[in-house]
Coordinates of C-alpha atoms in Angstrom, one line a residue:
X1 CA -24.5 10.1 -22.6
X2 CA -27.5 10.7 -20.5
X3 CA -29.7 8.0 -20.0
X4 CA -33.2 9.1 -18.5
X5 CA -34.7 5.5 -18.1
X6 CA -36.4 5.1 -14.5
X7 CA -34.0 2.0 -13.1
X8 CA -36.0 0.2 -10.0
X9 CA -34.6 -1.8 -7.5
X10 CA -35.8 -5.2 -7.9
X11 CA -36.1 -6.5 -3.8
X12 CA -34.8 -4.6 -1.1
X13 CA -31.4 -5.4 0.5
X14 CA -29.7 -4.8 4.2
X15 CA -28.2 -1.5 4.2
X16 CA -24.7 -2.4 5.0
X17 CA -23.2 -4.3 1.3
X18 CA -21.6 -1.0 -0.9
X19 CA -20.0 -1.4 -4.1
X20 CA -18.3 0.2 -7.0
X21 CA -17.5 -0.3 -10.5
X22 CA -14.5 1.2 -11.7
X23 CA -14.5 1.0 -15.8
X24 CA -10.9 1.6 -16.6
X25 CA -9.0 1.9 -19.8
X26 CA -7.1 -1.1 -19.7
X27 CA -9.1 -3.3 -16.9
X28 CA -12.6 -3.1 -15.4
X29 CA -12.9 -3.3 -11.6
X30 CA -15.1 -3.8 -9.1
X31 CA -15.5 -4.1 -5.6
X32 CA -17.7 -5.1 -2.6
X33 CA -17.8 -4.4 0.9
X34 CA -19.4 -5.4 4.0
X35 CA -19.9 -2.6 6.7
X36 CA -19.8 -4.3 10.4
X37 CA -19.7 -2.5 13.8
X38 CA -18.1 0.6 11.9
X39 CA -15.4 -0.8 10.2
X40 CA -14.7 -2.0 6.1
X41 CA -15.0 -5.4 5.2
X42 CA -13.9 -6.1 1.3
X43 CA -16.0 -9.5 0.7
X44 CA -15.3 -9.6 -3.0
X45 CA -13.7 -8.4 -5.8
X46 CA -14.1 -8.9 -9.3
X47 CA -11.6 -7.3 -12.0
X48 CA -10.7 -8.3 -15.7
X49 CA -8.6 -7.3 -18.5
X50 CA -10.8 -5.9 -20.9
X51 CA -8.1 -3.6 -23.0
X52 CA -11.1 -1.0 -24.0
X53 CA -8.3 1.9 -24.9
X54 CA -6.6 -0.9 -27.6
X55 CA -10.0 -0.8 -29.5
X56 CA -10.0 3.2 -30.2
X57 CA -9.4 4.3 -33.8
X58 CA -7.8 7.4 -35.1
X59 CA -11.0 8.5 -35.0
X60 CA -11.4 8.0 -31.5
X61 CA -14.1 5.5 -32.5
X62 CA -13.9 2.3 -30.6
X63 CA -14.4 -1.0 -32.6
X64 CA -17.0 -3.7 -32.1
X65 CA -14.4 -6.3 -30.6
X66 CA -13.6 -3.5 -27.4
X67 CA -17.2 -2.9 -27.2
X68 CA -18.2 -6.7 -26.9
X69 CA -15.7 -7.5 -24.4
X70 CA -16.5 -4.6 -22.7
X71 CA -20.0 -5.7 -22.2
X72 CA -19.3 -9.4 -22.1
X73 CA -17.6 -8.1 -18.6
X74 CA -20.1 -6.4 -17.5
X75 CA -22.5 -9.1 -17.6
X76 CA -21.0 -10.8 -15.2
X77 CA -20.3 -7.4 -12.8
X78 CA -24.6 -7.4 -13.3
X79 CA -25.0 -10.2 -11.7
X80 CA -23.4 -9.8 -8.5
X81 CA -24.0 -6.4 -8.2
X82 CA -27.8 -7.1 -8.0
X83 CA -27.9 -8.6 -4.2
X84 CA -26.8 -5.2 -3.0
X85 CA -29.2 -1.7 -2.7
X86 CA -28.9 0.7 -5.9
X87 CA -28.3 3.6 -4.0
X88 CA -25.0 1.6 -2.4
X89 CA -23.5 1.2 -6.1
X90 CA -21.3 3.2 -7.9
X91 CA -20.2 2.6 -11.5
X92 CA -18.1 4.9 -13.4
X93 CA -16.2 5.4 -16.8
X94 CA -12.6 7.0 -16.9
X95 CA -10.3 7.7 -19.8
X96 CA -11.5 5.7 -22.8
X97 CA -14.8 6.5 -22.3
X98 CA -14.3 10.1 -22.1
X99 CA -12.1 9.8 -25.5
X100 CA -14.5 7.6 -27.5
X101 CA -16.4 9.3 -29.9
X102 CA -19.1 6.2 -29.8
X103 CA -19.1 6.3 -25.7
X104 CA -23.2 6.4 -26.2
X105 CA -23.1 3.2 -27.6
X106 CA -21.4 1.0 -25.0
X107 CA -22.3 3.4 -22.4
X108 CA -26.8 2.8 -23.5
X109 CA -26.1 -0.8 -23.6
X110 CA -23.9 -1.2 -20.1
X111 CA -26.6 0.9 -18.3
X112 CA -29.3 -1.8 -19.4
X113 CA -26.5 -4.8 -18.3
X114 CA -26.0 -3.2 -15.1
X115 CA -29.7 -1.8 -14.5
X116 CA -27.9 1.1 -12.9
X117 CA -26.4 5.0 -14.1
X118 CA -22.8 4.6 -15.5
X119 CA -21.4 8.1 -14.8
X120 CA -18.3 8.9 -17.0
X121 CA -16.2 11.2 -14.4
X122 CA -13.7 13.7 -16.0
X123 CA -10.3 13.8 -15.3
X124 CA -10.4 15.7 -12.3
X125 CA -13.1 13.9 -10.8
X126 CA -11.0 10.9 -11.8
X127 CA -7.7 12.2 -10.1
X128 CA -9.4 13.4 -6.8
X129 CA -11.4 10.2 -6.3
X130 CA -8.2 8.2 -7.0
X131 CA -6.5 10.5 -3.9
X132 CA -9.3 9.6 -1.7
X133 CA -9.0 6.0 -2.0
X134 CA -5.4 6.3 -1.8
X135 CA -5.8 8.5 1.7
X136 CA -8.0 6.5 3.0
X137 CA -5.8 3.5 3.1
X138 CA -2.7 4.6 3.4
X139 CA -2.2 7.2 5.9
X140 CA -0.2 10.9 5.1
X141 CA 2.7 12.2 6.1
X142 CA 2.3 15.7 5.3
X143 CA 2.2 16.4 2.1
X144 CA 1.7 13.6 -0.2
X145 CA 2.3 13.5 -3.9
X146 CA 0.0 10.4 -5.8
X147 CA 0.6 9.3 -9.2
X148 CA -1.7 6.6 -10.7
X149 CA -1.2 5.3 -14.1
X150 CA -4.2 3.9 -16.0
X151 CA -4.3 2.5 -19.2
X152 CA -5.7 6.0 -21.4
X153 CA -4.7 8.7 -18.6
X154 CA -2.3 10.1 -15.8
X155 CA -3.5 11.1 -12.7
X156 CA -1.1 13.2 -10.3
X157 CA -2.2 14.9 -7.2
X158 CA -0.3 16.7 -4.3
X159 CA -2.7 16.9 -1.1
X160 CA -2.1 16.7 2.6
X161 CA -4.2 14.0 4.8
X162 CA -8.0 14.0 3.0
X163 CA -7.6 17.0 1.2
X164 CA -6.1 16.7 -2.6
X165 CA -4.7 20.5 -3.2
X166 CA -3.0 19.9 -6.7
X167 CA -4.0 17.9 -9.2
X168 CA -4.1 17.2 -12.8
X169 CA -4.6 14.0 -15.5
X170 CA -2.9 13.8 -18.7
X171 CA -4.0 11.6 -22.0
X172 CA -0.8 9.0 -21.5
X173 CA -1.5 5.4 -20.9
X174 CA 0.3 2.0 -21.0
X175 CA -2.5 0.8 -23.1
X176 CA -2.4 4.3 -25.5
X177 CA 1.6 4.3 -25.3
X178 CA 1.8 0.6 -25.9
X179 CA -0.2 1.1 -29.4
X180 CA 2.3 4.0 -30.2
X181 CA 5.5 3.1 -29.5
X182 CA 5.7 -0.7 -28.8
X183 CA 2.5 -1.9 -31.8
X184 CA 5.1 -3.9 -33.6
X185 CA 5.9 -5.9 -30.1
X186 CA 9.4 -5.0 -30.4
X187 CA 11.2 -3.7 -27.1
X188 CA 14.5 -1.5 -28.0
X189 CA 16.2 1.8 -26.2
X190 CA 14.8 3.1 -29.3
X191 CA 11.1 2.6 -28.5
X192 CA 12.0 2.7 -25.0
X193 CA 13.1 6.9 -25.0
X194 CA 10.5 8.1 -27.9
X195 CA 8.0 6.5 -25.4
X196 CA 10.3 8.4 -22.2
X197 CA 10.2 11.5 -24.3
X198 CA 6.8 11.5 -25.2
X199 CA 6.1 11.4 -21.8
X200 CA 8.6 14.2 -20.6
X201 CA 7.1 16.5 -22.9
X202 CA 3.1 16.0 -21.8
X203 CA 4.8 16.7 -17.9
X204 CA 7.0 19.5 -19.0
X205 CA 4.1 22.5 -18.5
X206 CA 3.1 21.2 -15.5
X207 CA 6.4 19.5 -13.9
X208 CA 7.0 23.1 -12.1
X209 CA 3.5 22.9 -10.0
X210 CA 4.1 19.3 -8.8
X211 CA 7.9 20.2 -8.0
X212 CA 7.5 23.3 -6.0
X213 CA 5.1 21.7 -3.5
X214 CA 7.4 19.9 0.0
X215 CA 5.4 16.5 -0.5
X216 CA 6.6 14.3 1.8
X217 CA 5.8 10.9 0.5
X218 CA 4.9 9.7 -3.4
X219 CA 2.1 7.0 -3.5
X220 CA 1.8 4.7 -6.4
X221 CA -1.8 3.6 -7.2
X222 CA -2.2 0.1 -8.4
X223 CA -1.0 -0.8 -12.6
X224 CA 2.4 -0.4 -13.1
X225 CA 3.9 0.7 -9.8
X226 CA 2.2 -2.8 -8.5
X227 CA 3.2 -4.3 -10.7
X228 CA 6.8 -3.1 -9.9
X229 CA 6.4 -3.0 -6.4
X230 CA 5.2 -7.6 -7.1
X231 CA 8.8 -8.0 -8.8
X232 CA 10.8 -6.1 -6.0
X233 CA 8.8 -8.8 -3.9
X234 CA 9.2 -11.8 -5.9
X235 CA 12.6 -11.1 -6.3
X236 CA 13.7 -10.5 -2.6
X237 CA 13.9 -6.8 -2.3
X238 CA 11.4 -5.5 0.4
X239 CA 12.3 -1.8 -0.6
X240 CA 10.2 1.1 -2.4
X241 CA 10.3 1.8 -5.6
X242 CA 13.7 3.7 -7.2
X243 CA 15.0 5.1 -10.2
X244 CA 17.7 2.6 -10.4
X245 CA 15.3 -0.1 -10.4
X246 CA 13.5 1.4 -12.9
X247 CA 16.6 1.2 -15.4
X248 CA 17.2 -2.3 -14.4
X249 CA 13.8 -3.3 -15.1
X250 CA 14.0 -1.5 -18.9
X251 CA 17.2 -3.4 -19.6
X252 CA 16.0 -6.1 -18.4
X253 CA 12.9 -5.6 -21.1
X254 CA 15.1 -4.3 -23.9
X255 CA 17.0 -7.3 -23.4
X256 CA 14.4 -9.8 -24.0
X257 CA 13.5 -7.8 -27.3
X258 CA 10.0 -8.2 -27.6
X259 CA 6.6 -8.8 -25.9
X260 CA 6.0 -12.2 -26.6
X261 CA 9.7 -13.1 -25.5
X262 CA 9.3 -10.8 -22.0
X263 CA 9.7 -12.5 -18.9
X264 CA 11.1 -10.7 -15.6
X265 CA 10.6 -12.7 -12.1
X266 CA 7.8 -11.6 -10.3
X267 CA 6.0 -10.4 -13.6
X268 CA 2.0 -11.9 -14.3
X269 CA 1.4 -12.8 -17.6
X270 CA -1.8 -10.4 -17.6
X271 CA 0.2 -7.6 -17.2
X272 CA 3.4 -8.6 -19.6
X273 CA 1.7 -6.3 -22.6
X274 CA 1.6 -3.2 -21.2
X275 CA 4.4 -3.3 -18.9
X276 CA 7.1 -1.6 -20.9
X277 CA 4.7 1.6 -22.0
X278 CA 4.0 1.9 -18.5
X279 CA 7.6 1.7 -17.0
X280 CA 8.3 4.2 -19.6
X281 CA 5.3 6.5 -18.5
X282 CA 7.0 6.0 -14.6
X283 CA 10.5 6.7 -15.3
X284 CA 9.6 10.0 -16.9
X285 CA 7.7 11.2 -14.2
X286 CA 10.4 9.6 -11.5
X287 CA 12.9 11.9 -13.9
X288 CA 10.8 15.4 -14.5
X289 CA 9.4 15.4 -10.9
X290 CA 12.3 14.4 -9.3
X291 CA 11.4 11.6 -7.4
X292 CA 13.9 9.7 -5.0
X293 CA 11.4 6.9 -3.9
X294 CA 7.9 5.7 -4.3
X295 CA 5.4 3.4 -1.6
X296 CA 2.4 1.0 -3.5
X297 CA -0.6 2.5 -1.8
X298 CA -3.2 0.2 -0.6
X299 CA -6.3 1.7 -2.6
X300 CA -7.0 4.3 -6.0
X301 CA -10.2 4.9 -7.6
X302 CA -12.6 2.5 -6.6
X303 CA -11.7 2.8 -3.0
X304 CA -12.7 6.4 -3.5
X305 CA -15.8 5.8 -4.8
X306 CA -16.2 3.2 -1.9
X307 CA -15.8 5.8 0.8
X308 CA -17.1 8.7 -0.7
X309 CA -20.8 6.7 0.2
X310 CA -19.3 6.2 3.5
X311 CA -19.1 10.2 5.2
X312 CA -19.5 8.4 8.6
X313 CA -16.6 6.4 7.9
X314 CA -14.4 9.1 7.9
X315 CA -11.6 8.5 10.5
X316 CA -8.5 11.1 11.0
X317 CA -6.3 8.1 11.9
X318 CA -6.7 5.3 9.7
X319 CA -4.0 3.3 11.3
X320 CA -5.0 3.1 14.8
X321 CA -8.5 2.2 13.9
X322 CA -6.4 -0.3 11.9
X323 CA -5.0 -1.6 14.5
X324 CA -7.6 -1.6 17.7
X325 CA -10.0 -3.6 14.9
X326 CA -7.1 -6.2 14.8
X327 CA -6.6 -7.0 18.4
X328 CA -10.2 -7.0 18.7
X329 CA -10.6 -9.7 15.6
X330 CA -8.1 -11.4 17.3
X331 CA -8.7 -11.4 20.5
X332 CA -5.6 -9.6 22.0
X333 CA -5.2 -7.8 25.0
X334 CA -6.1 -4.6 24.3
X335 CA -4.6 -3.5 28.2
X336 CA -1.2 -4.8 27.4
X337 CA -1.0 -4.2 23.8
X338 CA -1.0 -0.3 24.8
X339 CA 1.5 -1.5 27.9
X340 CA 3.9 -2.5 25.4
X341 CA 3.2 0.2 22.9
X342 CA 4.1 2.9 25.5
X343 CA 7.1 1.4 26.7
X344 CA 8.4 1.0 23.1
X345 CA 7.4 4.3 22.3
X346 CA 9.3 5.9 25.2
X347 CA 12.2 4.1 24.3
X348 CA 12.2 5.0 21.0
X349 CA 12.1 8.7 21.9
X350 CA 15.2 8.3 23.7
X351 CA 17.0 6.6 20.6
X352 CA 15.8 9.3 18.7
X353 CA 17.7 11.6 20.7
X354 CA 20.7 9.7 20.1
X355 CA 20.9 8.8 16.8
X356 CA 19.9 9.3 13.5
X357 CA 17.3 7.0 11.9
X358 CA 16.5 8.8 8.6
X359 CA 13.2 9.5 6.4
X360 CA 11.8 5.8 7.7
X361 CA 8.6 6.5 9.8
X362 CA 9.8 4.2 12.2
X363 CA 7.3 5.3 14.6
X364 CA 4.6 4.5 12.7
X365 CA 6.1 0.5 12.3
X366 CA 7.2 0.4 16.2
X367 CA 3.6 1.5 17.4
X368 CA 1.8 -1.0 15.2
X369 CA 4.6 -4.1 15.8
X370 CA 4.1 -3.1 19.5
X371 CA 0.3 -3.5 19.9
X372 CA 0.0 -6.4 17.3
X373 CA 2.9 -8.5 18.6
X374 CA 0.9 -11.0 20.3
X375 CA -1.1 -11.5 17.3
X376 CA 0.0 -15.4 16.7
X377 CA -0.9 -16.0 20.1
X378 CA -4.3 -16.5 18.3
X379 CA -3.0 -19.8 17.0
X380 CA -0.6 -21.1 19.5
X381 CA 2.1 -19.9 22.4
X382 CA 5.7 -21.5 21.3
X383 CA 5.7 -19.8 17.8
X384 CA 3.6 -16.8 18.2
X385 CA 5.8 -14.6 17.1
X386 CA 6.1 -17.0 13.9
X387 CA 2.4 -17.5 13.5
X388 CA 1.9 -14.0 14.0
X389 CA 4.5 -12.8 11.0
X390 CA 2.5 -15.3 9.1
X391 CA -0.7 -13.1 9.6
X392 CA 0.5 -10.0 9.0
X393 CA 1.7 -11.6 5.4
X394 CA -1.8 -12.0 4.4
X395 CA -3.7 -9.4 6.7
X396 CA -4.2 -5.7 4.9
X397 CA -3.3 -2.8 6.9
X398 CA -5.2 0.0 6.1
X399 CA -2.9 3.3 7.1
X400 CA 0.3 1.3 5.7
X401 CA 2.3 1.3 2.7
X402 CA 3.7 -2.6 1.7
X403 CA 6.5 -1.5 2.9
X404 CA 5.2 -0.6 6.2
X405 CA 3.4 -4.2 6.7
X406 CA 6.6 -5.7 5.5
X407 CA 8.5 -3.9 8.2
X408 CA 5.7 -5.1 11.1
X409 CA 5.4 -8.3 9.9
X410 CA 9.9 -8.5 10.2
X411 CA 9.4 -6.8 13.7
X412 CA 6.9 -9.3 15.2
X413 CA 8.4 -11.8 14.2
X414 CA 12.1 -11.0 16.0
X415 CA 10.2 -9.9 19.0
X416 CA 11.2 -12.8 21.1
X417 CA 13.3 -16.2 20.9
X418 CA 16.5 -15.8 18.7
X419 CA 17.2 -12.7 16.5
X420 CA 17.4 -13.7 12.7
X421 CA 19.3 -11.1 11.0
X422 CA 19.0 -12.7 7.7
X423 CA 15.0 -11.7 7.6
X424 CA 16.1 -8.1 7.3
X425 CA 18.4 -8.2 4.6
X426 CA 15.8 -7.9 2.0
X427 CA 15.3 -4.3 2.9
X428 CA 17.2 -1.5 1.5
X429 CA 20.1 -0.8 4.0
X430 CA 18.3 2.6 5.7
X431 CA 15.3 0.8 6.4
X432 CA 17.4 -2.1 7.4
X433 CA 19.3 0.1 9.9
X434 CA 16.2 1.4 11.0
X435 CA 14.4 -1.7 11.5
X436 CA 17.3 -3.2 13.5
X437 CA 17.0 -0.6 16.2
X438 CA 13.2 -1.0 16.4
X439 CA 13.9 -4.8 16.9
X440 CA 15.6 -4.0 19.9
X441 CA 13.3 -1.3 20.9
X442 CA 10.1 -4.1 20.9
X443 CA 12.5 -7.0 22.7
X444 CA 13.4 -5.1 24.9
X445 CA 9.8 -3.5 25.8
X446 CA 8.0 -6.8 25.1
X447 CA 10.2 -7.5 28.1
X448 CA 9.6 -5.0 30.5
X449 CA 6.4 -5.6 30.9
X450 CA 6.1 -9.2 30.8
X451 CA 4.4 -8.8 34.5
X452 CA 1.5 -7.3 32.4
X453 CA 1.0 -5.1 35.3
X454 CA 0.9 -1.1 34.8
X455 CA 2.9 1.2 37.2
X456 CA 5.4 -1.9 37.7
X457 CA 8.2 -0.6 35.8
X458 CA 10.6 2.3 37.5
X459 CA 12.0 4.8 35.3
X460 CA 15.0 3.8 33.3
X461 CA 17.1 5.8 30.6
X462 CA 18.7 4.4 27.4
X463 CA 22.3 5.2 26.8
X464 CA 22.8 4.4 22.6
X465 CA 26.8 4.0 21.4
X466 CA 26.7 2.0 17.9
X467 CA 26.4 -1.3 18.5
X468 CA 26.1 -1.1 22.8
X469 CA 23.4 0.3 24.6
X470 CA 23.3 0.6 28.7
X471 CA 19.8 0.3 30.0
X472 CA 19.6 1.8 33.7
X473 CA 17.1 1.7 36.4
X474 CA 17.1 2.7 40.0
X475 CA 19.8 1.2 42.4
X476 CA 18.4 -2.1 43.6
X477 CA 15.5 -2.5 41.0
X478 CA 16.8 -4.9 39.4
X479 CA 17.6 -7.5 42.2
X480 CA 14.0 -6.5 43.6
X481 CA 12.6 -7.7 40.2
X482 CA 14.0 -10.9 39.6
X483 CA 12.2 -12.2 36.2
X484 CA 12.8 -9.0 35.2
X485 CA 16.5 -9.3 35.5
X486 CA 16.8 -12.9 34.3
X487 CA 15.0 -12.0 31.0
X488 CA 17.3 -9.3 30.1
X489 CA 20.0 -11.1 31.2
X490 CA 19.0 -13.9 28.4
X491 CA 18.2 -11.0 26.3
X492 CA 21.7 -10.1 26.7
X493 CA 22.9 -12.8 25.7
X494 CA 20.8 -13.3 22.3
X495 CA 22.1 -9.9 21.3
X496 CA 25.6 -11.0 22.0
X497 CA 24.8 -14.0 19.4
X498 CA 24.6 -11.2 17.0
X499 CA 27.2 -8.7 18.2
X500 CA 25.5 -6.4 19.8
X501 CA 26.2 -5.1 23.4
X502 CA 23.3 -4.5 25.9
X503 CA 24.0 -3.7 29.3
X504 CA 21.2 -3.6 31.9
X505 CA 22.3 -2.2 35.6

């Protein structure tokens, strides 16, 4: 698989464009970024079904057909990838590649293509590279268990911030798993639990290993949890990915009986094929590893490979560098952005004390709402807080799960004007409840410092009962501050609108 030939850089290119080619089982991928002032830009992105695991034999040989469209792809990847520096350009092979007894072959051919080294990874390389990109744009709490699925292998990982500490991938694909238990393009509980089974029993050696770590989070990568994650979307539920979702979702499959005749809401056609093997693949490890929820992360391999040429771009906090190279795009207020950030955080931890607000990492969601709620103000004043939900539904957040930017993007936009109950009720009710007392939270702290002046605000406590909460300040602070006190007496009133109590004295 070695291939010696000298490759030369044709012209000399700014330092600053990286990319990497990601050579999957089931699609190929690749991505380009632009490095400015420090941060990641993505300025394209390529990817296309190319199905190369469907083309391997018994013999592990793959046909002609996989091997033309495999190449066919890469011809256009060759051209786009030549504008940027060869020593910026990462291509590997996963899975299929590894598998194929004719790899040589395609692999000889796609390094003249490409006029660059394809490096086949193994599946170790492939499962730490995968938790890389994953850490890098969506930010740890604590432990962290990743599962990607591709379309030939399995990757799971347990690590903690950068640092992947577990990790193994297994030969079980949705392209692989498709060809073995769904060929015939007939969906059935049948099909459905040999597939389930099949599954279980790869896991079952290694379930203990995965199981006995205290991860704190499970990450999907990309395929089928995004897949997932786009129909929980499409069809109204902002909410994570759970095992009674899963079910749904196979009945929903079994009942449309085969392939050709799938359709589920939310649902691409390119993706229709494969989806039952892989939500097969999915609930087994929800059911061995015992998983109560999983997040869509924001990156997998190739984002690996992306920052792995980046050492200097390595940041402990992904999400504050997230967010100061927001206000700065859009020309916010840096001053009062952290005003309003440290108000809402200091309410919070009195709420906190109070009551309970479950697994949600509300802190995360308040801090970022907080410092990006004046985001809209980059298109107008009288909707901002409109304007700026309507960003934030198109902006990616590095250091966030969907769910996350979902839950900032509901937040902004209730920060001010009339509170909308209805936008939260897409949410599953403990992030609901959570988000509902962060609303108030960033109202209320968007208000106290409207004066956008520091060391303005006396000290106050929070008293929290259900529905009422008394907000207290010195005696006579109130009538000394007069917009101060006509705000939250309007704010009173809003909150009344929507039966809650707020009581400022």
């Amino acid at each position: 698989m070695n291939n010696q030939t000298e490759i030369i850089a044709p012209f000399s290119q700014p330092e600053q464009l990286y990319a990497a080619v990601d050579l999957g089982s089931n699609s190929f991928h690749m991505v380009i970024v632009r490095v400015v002032a420090g941060s990641v830009h993505i300025i394209g992105k390529v990817k296309q079904k190319v199905r190369l695991a469907a083309g391997l034999d018994e013999n592990m040989i793959l046909d002609q057909q996989s091997l033309e469209r495999g190449w066919s792809c890469l011809e256009t990847f060759a051209e786009r990838l030549q504008d940027i520096p060869l020593s910026n350009i990462k291509i590997v092979g996963t899975a299929t590649l590894r598998l194929a007894a004719n790899a040589d072959v395609f692999i000889k051919k796609a390094e003249k293509i490409l006029n660059h080294k394809l490096n086949v990874i193994d599946g170790e390389e492939e499962a730490r590279q995968i938790y890389l990109g994953v850490a890098y744009t969506s930010a740890n709490q604590g432990n962290s268990l990743v599962i990607d699925i591709g379309g030939a292998s399995t990757e799971v990982i347990v690590g903690n911030d950068m640092t992947p500490i577990h990790l193994i991938s297994m030969n079980m694909g949705c392209v692989t798993f498709k060809e073995r238990f769904f060929a015939d393009g007939t969906i059935s509980e049948e099909s459905f639990q040999q597939a389930i089974q099949a599954a279980k029993s790869l896991l079952e050696p290694v379930k203990d290993d995965f199981i006995s770590f205290d991860w704190q989070q499970c990450l999907g990568a990309s395929g089928t949890p995004q897949a997932i994650t786009e129909i929980l979307v499409t069809q109204g539920i902002s909410d994570s990915i759970r095992i009674d979702y899963l079910h749904n979702l196979k009945q929903q499959c079994i009942d449309c009986v085969t392939i050709d005749l799938l359709q589920i809401e939310g649902l691409i056609e390119s993706r229709r094929a494969i989806f039952p093997s892989g939500l097969a693949i999915l609930i087994a490890l929800f059911e061995q590893l015992n998983i109560q929820e999983m997040q869509i992360s924001g990156g997998a391999l190739r984002e690996g490979l992306i920052y792995g040429m980046l050492d200097n771009m390595q940041q402990n906090d992904r999400r504050l560098q997230t967010l100061e190279q927001c206000i700065e795009r859009f020309h916010m207020d840096p001053e009062h952005a952290n005003r309003v950030k440290s108000i809402a955080l200091s309410l919070f931890k009195q709420v906190q004390h109070q009551m309970m607000l479950g697994k949600v990492d509300c802190e995360a969601m308040l801090m970022a709402a907080a410092m990006l709620h004046e985001i809209g103000l980059h298109i107008e004043y009288k909707l901002h807080h409109q304007h700026g939900a309507y960003i934030l539904s198109h902006l990616p957040m590095v250091g966030y799960t969907q769910q996350q930017r979902a839950g900032i993007k509901t937040l902004v936009q209730c920060h001010r004007q009339e509170i909308k109950l209805g936008l939260f009720d897409s949410f599953h009710p403990e992030v609901r409840q959570a988000l509902l007392v962060l609303v108030r939270i960033l109202r209320l702290s968007c208000l106290l410092s409207i004066r956008r002046k520091d060391n303005l605000l006396a000290d106050f406590t929070l008293q929290v009962s259900d529905e009422k909460w008394v907000l207290t300040f010195p005696k006579g602070w109130l009538k000394s501050h007069p917009l101060i006190d006509a705000e939250l007496a309007n704010e009173k009133w809003q909150q009344h609108k929507v039966g809650w109590l707020l009581e400022c004295f």
